[in-house]
Coordinates of C-alpha atoms in Angstrom, one line a residue:
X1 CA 109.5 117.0 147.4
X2 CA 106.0 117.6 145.7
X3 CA 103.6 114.9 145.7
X4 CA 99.6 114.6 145.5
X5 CA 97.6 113.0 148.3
X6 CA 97.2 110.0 146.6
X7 CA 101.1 109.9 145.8
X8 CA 101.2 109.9 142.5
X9 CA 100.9 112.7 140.3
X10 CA 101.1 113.2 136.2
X11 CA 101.8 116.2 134.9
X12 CA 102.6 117.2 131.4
X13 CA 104.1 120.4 130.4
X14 CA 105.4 121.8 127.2
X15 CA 109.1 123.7 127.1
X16 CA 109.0 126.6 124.8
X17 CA 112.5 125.7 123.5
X18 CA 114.0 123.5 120.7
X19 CA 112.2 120.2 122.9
X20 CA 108.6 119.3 123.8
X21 CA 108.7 117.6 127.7
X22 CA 106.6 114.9 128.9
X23 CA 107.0 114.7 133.1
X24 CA 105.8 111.2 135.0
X25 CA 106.2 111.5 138.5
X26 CA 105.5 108.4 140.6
X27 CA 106.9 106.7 143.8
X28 CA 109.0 104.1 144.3
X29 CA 109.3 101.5 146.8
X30 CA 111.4 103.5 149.3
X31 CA 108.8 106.3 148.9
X32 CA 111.1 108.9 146.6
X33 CA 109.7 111.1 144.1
X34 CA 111.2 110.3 140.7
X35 CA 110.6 111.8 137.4
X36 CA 110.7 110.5 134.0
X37 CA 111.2 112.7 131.4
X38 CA 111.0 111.9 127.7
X39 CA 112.6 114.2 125.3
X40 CA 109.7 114.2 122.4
X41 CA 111.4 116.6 119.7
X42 CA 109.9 120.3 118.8
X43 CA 106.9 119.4 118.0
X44 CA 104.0 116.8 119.5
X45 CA 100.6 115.7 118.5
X46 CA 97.6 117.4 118.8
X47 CA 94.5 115.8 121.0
X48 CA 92.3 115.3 117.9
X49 CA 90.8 112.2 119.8
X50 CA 87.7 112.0 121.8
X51 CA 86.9 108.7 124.4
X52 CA 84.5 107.3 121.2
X53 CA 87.5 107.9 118.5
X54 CA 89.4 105.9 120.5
X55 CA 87.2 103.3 121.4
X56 CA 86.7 103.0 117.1
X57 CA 90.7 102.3 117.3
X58 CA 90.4 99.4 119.9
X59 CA 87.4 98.6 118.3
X60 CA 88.8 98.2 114.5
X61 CA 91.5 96.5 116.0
X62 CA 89.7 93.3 117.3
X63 CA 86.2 93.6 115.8
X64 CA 85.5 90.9 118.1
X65 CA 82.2 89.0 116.7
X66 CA 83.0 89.6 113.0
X67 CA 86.8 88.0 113.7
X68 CA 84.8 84.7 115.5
X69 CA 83.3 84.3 112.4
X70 CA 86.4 83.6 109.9
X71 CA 87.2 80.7 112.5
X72 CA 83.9 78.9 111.6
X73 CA 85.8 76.1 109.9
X74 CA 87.2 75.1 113.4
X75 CA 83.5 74.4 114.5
X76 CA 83.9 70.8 111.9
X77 CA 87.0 69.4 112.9
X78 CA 88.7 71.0 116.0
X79 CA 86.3 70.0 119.0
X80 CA 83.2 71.2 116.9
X81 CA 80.7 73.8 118.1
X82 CA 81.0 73.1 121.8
X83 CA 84.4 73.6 121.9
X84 CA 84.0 77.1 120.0
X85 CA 82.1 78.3 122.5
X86 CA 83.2 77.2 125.7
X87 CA 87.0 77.8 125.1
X88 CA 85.6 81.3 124.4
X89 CA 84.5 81.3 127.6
X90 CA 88.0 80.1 128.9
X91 CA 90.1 82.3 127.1
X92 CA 87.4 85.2 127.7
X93 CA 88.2 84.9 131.2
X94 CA 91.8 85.6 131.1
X95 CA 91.7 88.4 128.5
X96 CA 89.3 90.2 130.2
X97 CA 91.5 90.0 133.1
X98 CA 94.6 90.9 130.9
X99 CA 92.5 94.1 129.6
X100 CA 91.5 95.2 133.8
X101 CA 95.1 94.6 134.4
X102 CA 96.2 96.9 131.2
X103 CA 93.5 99.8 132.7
X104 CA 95.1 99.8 136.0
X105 CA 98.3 100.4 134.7
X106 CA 97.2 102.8 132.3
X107 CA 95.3 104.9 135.1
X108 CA 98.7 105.0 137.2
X109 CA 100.8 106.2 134.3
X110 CA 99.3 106.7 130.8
X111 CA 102.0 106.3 127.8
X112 CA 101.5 106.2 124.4
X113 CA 104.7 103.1 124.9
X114 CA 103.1 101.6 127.2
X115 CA 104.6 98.2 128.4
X116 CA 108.1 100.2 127.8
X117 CA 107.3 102.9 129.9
X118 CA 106.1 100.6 132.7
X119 CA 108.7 98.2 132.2
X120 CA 111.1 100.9 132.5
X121 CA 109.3 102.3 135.9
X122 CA 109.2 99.3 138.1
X123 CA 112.2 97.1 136.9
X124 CA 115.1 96.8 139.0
X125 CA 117.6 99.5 138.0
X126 CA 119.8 97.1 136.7
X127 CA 117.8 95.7 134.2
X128 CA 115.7 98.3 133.5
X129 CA 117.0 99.4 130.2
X130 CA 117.1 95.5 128.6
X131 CA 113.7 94.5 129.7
X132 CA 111.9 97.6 128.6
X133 CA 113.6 97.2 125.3
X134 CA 113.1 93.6 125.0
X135 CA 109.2 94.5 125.5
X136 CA 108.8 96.9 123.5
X137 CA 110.3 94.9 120.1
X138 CA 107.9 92.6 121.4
X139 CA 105.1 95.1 121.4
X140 CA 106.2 96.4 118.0
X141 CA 106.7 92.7 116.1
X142 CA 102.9 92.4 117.9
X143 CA 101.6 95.2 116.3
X144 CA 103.1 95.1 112.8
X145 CA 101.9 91.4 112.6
X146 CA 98.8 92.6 113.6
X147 CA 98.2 95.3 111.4
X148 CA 99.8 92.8 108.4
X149 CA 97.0 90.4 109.0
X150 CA 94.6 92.6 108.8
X151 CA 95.6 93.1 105.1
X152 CA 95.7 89.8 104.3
X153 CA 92.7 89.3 105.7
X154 CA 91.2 92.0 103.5
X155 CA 92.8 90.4 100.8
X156 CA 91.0 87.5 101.2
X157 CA 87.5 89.8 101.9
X158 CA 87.8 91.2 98.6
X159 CA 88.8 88.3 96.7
X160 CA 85.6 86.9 98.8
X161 CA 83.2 88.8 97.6
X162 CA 84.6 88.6 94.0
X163 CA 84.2 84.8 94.1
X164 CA 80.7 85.3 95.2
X165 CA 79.5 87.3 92.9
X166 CA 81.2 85.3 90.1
X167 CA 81.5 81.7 91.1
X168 CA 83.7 81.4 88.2
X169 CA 86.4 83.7 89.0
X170 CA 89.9 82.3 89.6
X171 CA 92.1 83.9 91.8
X172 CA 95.6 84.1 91.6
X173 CA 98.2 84.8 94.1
X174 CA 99.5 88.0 92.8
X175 CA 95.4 88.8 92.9
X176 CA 96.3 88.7 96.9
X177 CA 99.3 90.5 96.9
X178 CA 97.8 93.4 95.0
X179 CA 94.7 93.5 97.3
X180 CA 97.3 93.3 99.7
X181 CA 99.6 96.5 98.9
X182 CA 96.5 98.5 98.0
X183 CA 95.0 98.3 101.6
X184 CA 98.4 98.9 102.9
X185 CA 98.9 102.0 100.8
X186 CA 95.6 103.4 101.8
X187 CA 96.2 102.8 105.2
X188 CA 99.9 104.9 105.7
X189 CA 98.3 107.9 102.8
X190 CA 94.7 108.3 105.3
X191 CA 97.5 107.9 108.6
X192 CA 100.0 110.6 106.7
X193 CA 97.7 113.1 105.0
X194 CA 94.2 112.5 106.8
X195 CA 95.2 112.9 110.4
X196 CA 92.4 115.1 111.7
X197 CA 89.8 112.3 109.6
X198 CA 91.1 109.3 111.4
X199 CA 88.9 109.8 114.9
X200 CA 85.9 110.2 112.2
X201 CA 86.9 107.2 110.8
X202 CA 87.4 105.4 114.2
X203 CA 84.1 107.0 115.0
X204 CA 82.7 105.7 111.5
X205 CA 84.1 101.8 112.2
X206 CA 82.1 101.6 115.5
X207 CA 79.2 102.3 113.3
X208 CA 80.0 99.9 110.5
X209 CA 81.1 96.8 112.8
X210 CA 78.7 97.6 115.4
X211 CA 75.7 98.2 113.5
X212 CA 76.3 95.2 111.0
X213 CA 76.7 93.0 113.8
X214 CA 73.4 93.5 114.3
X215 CA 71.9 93.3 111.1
X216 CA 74.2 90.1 110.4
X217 CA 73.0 88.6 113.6
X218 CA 69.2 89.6 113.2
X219 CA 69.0 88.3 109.8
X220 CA 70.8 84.6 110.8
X221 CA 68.2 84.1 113.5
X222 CA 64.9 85.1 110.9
X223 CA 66.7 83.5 107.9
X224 CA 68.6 80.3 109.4
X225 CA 66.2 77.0 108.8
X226 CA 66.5 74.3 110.1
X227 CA 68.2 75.2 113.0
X228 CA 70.7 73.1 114.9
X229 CA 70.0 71.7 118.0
X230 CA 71.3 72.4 121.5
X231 CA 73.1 69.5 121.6
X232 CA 75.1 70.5 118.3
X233 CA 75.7 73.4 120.2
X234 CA 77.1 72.6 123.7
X235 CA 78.0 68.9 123.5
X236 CA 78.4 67.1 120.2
X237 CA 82.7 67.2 120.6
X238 CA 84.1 66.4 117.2
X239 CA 87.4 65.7 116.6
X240 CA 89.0 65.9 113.3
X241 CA 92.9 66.4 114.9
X242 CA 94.1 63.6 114.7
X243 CA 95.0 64.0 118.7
X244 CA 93.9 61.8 120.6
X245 CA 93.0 63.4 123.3
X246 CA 90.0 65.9 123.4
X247 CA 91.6 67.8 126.3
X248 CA 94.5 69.1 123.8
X249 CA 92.0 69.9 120.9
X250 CA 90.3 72.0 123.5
X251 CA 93.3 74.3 124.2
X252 CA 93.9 74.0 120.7
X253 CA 90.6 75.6 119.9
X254 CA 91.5 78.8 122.1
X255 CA 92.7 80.7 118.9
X256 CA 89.5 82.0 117.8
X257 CA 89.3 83.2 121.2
X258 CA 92.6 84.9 121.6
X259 CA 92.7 86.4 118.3
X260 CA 89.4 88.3 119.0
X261 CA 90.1 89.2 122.2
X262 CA 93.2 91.3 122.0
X263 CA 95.8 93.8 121.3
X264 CA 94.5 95.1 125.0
X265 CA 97.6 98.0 124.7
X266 CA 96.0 99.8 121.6
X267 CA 94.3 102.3 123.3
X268 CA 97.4 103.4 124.9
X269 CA 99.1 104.1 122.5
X270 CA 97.1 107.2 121.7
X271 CA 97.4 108.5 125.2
X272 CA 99.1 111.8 123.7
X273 CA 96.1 112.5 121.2
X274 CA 93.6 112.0 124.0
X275 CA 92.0 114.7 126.8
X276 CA 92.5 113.4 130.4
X277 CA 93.8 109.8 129.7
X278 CA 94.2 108.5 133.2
X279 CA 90.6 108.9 132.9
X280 CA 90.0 108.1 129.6
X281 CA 91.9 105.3 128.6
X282 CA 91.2 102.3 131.3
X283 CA 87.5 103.6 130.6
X284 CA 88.3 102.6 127.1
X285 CA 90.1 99.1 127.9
X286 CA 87.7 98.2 130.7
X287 CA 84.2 98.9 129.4
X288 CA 85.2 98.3 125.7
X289 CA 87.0 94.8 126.0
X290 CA 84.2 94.1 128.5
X291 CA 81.4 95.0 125.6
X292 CA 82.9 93.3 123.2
X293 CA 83.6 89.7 124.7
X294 CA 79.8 90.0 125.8
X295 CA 78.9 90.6 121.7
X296 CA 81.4 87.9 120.7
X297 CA 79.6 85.3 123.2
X298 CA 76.5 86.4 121.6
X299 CA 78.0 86.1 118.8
X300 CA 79.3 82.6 118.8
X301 CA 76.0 81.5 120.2
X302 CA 73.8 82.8 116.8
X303 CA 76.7 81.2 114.9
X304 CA 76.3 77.5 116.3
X305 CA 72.5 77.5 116.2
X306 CA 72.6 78.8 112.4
X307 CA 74.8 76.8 110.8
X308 CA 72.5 75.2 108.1
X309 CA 75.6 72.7 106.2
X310 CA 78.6 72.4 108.8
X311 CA 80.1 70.7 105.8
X312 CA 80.3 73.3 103.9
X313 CA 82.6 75.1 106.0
X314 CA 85.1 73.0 105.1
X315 CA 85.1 74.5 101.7
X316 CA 84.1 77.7 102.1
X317 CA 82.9 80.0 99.1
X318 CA 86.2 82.4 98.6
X319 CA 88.1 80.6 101.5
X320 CA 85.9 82.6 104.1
X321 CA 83.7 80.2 106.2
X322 CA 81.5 83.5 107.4
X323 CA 80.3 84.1 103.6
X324 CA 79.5 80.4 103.5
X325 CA 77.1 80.8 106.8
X326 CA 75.5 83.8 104.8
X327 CA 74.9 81.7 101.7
X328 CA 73.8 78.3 103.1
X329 CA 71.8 80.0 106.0
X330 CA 70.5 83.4 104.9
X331 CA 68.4 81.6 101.6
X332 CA 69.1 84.8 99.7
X333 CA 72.1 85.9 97.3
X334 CA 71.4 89.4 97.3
X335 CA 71.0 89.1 101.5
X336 CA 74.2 87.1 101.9
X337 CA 76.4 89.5 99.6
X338 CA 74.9 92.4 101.4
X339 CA 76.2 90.9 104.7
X340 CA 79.7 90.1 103.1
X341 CA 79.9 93.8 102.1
X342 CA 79.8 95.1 105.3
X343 CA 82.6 92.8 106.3
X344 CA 84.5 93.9 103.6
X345 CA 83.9 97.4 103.1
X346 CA 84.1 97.8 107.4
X347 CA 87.9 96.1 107.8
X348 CA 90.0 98.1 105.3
X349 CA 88.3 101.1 106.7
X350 CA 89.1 99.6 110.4
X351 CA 92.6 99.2 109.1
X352 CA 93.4 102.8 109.3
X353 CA 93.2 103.4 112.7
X354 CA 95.1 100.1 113.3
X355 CA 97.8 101.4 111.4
X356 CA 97.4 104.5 113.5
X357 CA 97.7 102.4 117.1
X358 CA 100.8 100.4 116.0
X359 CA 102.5 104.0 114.3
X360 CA 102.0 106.0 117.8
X361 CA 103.8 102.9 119.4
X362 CA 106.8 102.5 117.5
X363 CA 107.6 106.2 117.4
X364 CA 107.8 106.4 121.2
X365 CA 109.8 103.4 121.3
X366 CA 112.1 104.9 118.4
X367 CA 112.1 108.1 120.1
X368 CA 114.0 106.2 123.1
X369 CA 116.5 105.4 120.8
X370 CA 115.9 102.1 120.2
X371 CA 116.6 101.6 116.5
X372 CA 118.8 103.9 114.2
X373 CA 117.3 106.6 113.4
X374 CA 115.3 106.4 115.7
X375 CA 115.1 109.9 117.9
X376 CA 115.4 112.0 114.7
X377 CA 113.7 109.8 112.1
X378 CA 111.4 107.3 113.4
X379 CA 110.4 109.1 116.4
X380 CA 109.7 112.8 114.9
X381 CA 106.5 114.0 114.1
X382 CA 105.8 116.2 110.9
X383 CA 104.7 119.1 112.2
X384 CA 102.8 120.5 109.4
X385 CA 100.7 117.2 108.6
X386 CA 100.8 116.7 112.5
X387 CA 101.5 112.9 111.7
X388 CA 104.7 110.8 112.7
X389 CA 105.0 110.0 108.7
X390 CA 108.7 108.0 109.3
X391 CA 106.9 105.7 111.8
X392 CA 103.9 105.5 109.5
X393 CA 106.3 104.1 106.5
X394 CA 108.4 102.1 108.7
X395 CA 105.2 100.1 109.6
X396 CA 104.0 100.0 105.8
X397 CA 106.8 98.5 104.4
X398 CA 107.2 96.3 107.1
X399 CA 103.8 94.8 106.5
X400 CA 104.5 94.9 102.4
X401 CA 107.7 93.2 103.1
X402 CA 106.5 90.5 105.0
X403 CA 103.4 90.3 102.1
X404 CA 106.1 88.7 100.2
X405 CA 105.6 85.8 101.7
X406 CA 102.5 85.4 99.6
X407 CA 104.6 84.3 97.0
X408 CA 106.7 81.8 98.6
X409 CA 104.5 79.5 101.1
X410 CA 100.8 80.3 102.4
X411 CA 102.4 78.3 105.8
X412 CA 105.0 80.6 106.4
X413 CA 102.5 83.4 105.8
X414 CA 100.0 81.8 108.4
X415 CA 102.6 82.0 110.6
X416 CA 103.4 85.6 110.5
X417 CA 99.7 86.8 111.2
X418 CA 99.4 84.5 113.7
X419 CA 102.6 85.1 116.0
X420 CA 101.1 88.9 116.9
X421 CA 98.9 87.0 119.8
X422 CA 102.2 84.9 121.2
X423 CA 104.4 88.3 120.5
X424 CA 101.5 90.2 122.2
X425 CA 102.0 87.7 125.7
X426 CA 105.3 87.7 125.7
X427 CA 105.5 91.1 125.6
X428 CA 103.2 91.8 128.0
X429 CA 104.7 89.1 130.2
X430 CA 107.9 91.7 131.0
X431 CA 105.7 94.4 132.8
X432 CA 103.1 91.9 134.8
X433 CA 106.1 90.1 136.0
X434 CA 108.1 93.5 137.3
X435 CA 105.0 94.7 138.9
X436 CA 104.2 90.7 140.8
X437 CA 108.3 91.8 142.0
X438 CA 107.4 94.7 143.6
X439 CA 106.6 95.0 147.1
X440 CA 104.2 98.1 146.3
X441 CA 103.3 97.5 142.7
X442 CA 102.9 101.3 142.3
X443 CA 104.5 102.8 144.5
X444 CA 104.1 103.6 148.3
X445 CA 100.9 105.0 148.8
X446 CA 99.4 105.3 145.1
X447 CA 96.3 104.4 144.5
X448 CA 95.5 103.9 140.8
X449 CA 92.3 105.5 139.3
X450 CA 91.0 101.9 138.4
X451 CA 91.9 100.3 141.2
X452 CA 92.0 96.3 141.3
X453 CA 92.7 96.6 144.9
X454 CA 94.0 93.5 146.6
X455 CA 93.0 91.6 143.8
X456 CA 95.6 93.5 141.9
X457 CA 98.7 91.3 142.5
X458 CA 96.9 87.9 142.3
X459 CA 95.2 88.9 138.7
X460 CA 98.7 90.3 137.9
X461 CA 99.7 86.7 138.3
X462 CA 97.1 84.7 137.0
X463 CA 97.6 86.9 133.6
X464 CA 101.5 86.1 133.4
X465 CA 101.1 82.3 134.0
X466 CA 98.2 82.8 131.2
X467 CA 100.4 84.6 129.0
X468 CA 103.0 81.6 128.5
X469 CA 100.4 78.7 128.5
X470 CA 98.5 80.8 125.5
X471 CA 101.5 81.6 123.9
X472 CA 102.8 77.9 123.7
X473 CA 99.3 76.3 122.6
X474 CA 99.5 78.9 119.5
X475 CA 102.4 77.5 118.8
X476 CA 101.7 74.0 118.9
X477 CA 100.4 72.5 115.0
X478 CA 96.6 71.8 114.8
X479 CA 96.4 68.9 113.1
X480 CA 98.7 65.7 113.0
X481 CA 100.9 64.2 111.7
X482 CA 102.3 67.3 110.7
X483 CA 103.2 67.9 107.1
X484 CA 105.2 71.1 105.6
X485 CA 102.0 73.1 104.9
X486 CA 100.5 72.0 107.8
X487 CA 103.2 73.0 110.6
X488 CA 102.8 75.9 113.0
X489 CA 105.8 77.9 112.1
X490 CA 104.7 80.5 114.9
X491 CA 108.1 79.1 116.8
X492 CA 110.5 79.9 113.9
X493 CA 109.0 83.4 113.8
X494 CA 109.4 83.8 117.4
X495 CA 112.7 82.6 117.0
X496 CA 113.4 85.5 113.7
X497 CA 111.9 88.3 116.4
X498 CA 114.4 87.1 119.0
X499 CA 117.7 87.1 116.8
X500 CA 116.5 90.7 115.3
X501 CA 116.4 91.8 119.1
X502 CA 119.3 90.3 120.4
X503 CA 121.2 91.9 117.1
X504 CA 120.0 95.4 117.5
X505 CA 120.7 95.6 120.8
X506 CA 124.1 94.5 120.8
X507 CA 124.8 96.6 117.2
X508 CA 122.4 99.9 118.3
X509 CA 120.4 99.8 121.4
X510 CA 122.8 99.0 123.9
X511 CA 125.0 102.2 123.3
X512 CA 121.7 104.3 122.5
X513 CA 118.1 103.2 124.4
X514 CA 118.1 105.2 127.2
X515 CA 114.6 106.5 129.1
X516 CA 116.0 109.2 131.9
X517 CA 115.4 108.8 135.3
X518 CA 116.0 111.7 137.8
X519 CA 115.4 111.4 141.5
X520 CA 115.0 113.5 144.6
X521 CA 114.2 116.5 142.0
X522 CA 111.6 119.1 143.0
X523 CA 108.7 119.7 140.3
X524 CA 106.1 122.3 139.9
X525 CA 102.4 120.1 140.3
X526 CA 100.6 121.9 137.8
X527 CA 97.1 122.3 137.9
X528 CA 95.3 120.4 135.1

């Protein structure tokens, strides 16, 4: 059999026939060369990415100090500004351990499925096939809630910065709905007809987000008086629950946290648009998660000390508690709108290549057959816009579906955006816990490219045990007693995702999901 010195080799070839062939070769526990081959359709994409293109989609996909700022209001009542920050440091901890985890993976076998693919590698045989699908609904309900509150979000951006610059504005709902489809509409026309733009509009986000971070930041700490004090800051706990005990408030307040800190796969996903991505892509994870929890601490820090009227975070001008910091702190209308601009303009234009992430996902999942019409439709890629367009729609109208919910209750809708972190976990729960099983997590002799080393297994496990005890505090309501428009209705989502999976497997995926494994099969090692 062919192998490299390392054990692990990853090849990619393309068949000059009716089929495009992707070729994974790895190791498994008894030492035997196995290939993966995924049947991709006639044609693939084309590498239009670069290492910064795809550190823009990461990076428009968490935006890490700009998302800290829309949870200001949780500085008043849910453990107050101490709790913000050092919860951030708690959580931080774990996610940046989740993202070195993701970039050893990704070094051993890049794939644009990701926590399929790996699920599918290093599960037992037997329930290979059901875990790997059960992951990657997971992954896909993760990412289309993601990408759906990011519209809403925007929604409420625009409606923002309408309210500020006429206090006597009224919104209505439909107002947010329209907001709403518009963004999503822009999003799935720039994915379908703008393909070869989208790494210049990654490129263009890391500019925007990066750059009026800065300016944001800079003009808080010369325009912020007075100042709080450093006892506001790091130990003046309030508690506005109603729970009585400040040691639940404090894992309460590890949303802002998680929120900003993840979606760790999205760089994967474009691991067939991107030049050497065992390389490439734990570069992206490691160094760019890395970056950007070091910003958000900064981040958070600048936000404490420069909150002028913590009061009027409560009620926040346009429901965003960041626009009130500008206009209570910044002593300047024309300054403050110019900071809420850059918010505004910077996340529907972040919202592309988030779109773009979540697309590339679900059509390698459909490609393995996992929904109907999935290999032909959902999985295909149009080869003269060079875009999967199905998988582009499917994700669109999944997200302007679930806008619906504007309509009928603004819980149920809170619910939705927030379940991508818990659908993230548990997602990502499958493949941490098949690699912990493994006597060689890799295979015999590999040695990944970003090696964790003998730390690997241990972090493996501290991120799974993580990834439940996050997943049920996002679940748990923040404030009690608990009324209907107050509940967490995270679990009943949870509980939707779990029925659709059980459903399609049993109607669809059972008789069709199928990733090929051949063993003991000689391969040609190509030279890269």
């Amino acid at each position: 059999m062919s192998s490299s010195n390392d054990g692990s080799n990853y090849q990619e070839k393309k068949l000059k026939k009716d089929v495009s062939a992707r070729v994974q070769v790895i190791d498994t526990e008894d030492g035997e060369t196995c290939r993966i081959i995924e049947i991709r359709g006639k044609d693939g994409l084309e590498r239009n990415f670069d290492i910064w293109g795809v550190v823009g989609v990461v990076y428009s996909s968490i935006a890490t100090p700009l998302t800290l700022g829309t949870y200001l209001s949780t500085v008043i009542g849910v453990g107050g500004a101490p709790f913000f920050f050092y919860s951030y440091l708690f959580t931080g901890f774990f996610c940046l351990l989740t993202a070195y985890s993701i970039a050893e993976m990704a070094s051993v076998n890049p794939h644009s499925s990701a926590m399929v693919y790996w699920t599918h590698l290093y599960a037992p045989k037997n329930y290979a096939r059901f875990l790997a699908y059960a992951s990657g609904i997971l992954s896909c309900a993760c990412w289309i809630f993601g990408a759906t509150a990011t519209s809403f979000f925007i929604s409420d951006l625009v409606l923002g910065v309408a309210v500020m610059r006429n206090p006597e504005y009224v919104s209505q709902t439909y107002h947010y709905y329209l907001v709403f489809l518009a963004n999503t509409l822009l999003s799935a026309v720039a994915n379908i007809f703008a393909v070869k733009w989208i790494p210049f509009i990654a490129r263009l986000v890391n500019y925007i987000f990066n750059l009026g971070t800065l300016f944001t930041l800079v003009a808080l700490l010369a325009r912020a008086h007075p100042k709080q004090t450093a006892s506001f800051a790091f130990t003046e706990v309030t508690n506005l629950t109603g729970w009585s005990s400040n040691g639940v408030v404090f894992f309460l307040s590890i949303l802002p946290g998680v929120s900003a800190l993840s979606l760790f796969d999205g760089a994967c996903h474009m691991t067939d648009e991107v030049p050497n991505p065992k390389k490439n892509i734990p570069r992206v994870i490691s160094y760019g998660y890395t970056g950007a929890f070091l910003v958000g601490l900064v981040a958070i820090l600048v936000y404490n000390f420069c909150i002028v009227s913590a009061d009027n975070l409560l009620d926040p001008v346009g429901g965003i508690p960041l626009f009130q910091l500008y206009v209570d702190s910044l002593h300047n209308d024309g300054l403050a709108l110019t900071c809420a601009l850059i918010i505004a303009i910077g996340f529907p234009i972040g919202s592309v290549p988030v779109v773009t992430s979540a697309s590339r996902l679900l059509m390698s999942f459909a490609d393995f057959g996992s929904i109907p019409y999935g290999v032909k439709v959902f999985g295909s890629v149009n080869p003269g816009l060079n875009s999967p367009v199905w998988a582009i729609v499917f994700v669109s109208v999944a997200e302007a579906l679930i806008g619906l919910l504007y309509f009928a209750s603004s819980a149920a809708l809170n619910a939705v955006s927030g379940s991508f972190v818990s659908a993230m976990y548990l997602g990502y729960s499958i493949p941490f816990l098949v690699l912990i099983l493994r006597k060689d997590r890799f295979g015999k002799g590999v040695k990944p490219l970003f090696n964790l080393g003998t730390w690997g297994r241990p972090i493996n496990i501290i991120c799974f045990i993580w990834f439940f005890f996050a997943s049920a505090w996002t679940c748990v309501p923040m404030y009690v007693p608990v009324t209907a428009s107050g509940m967490n209705y995270t679990v009943v989502v949870l509980f939707a995702t779990f029925v659709i999976t059980v459903t399609n497997w049993y109607l669809y995926a059972k008789q069709h999901f199928s990733i090929d494994v051949f063993e003991k099969m000689e391969i040609q090692v190509l030279e890269s």
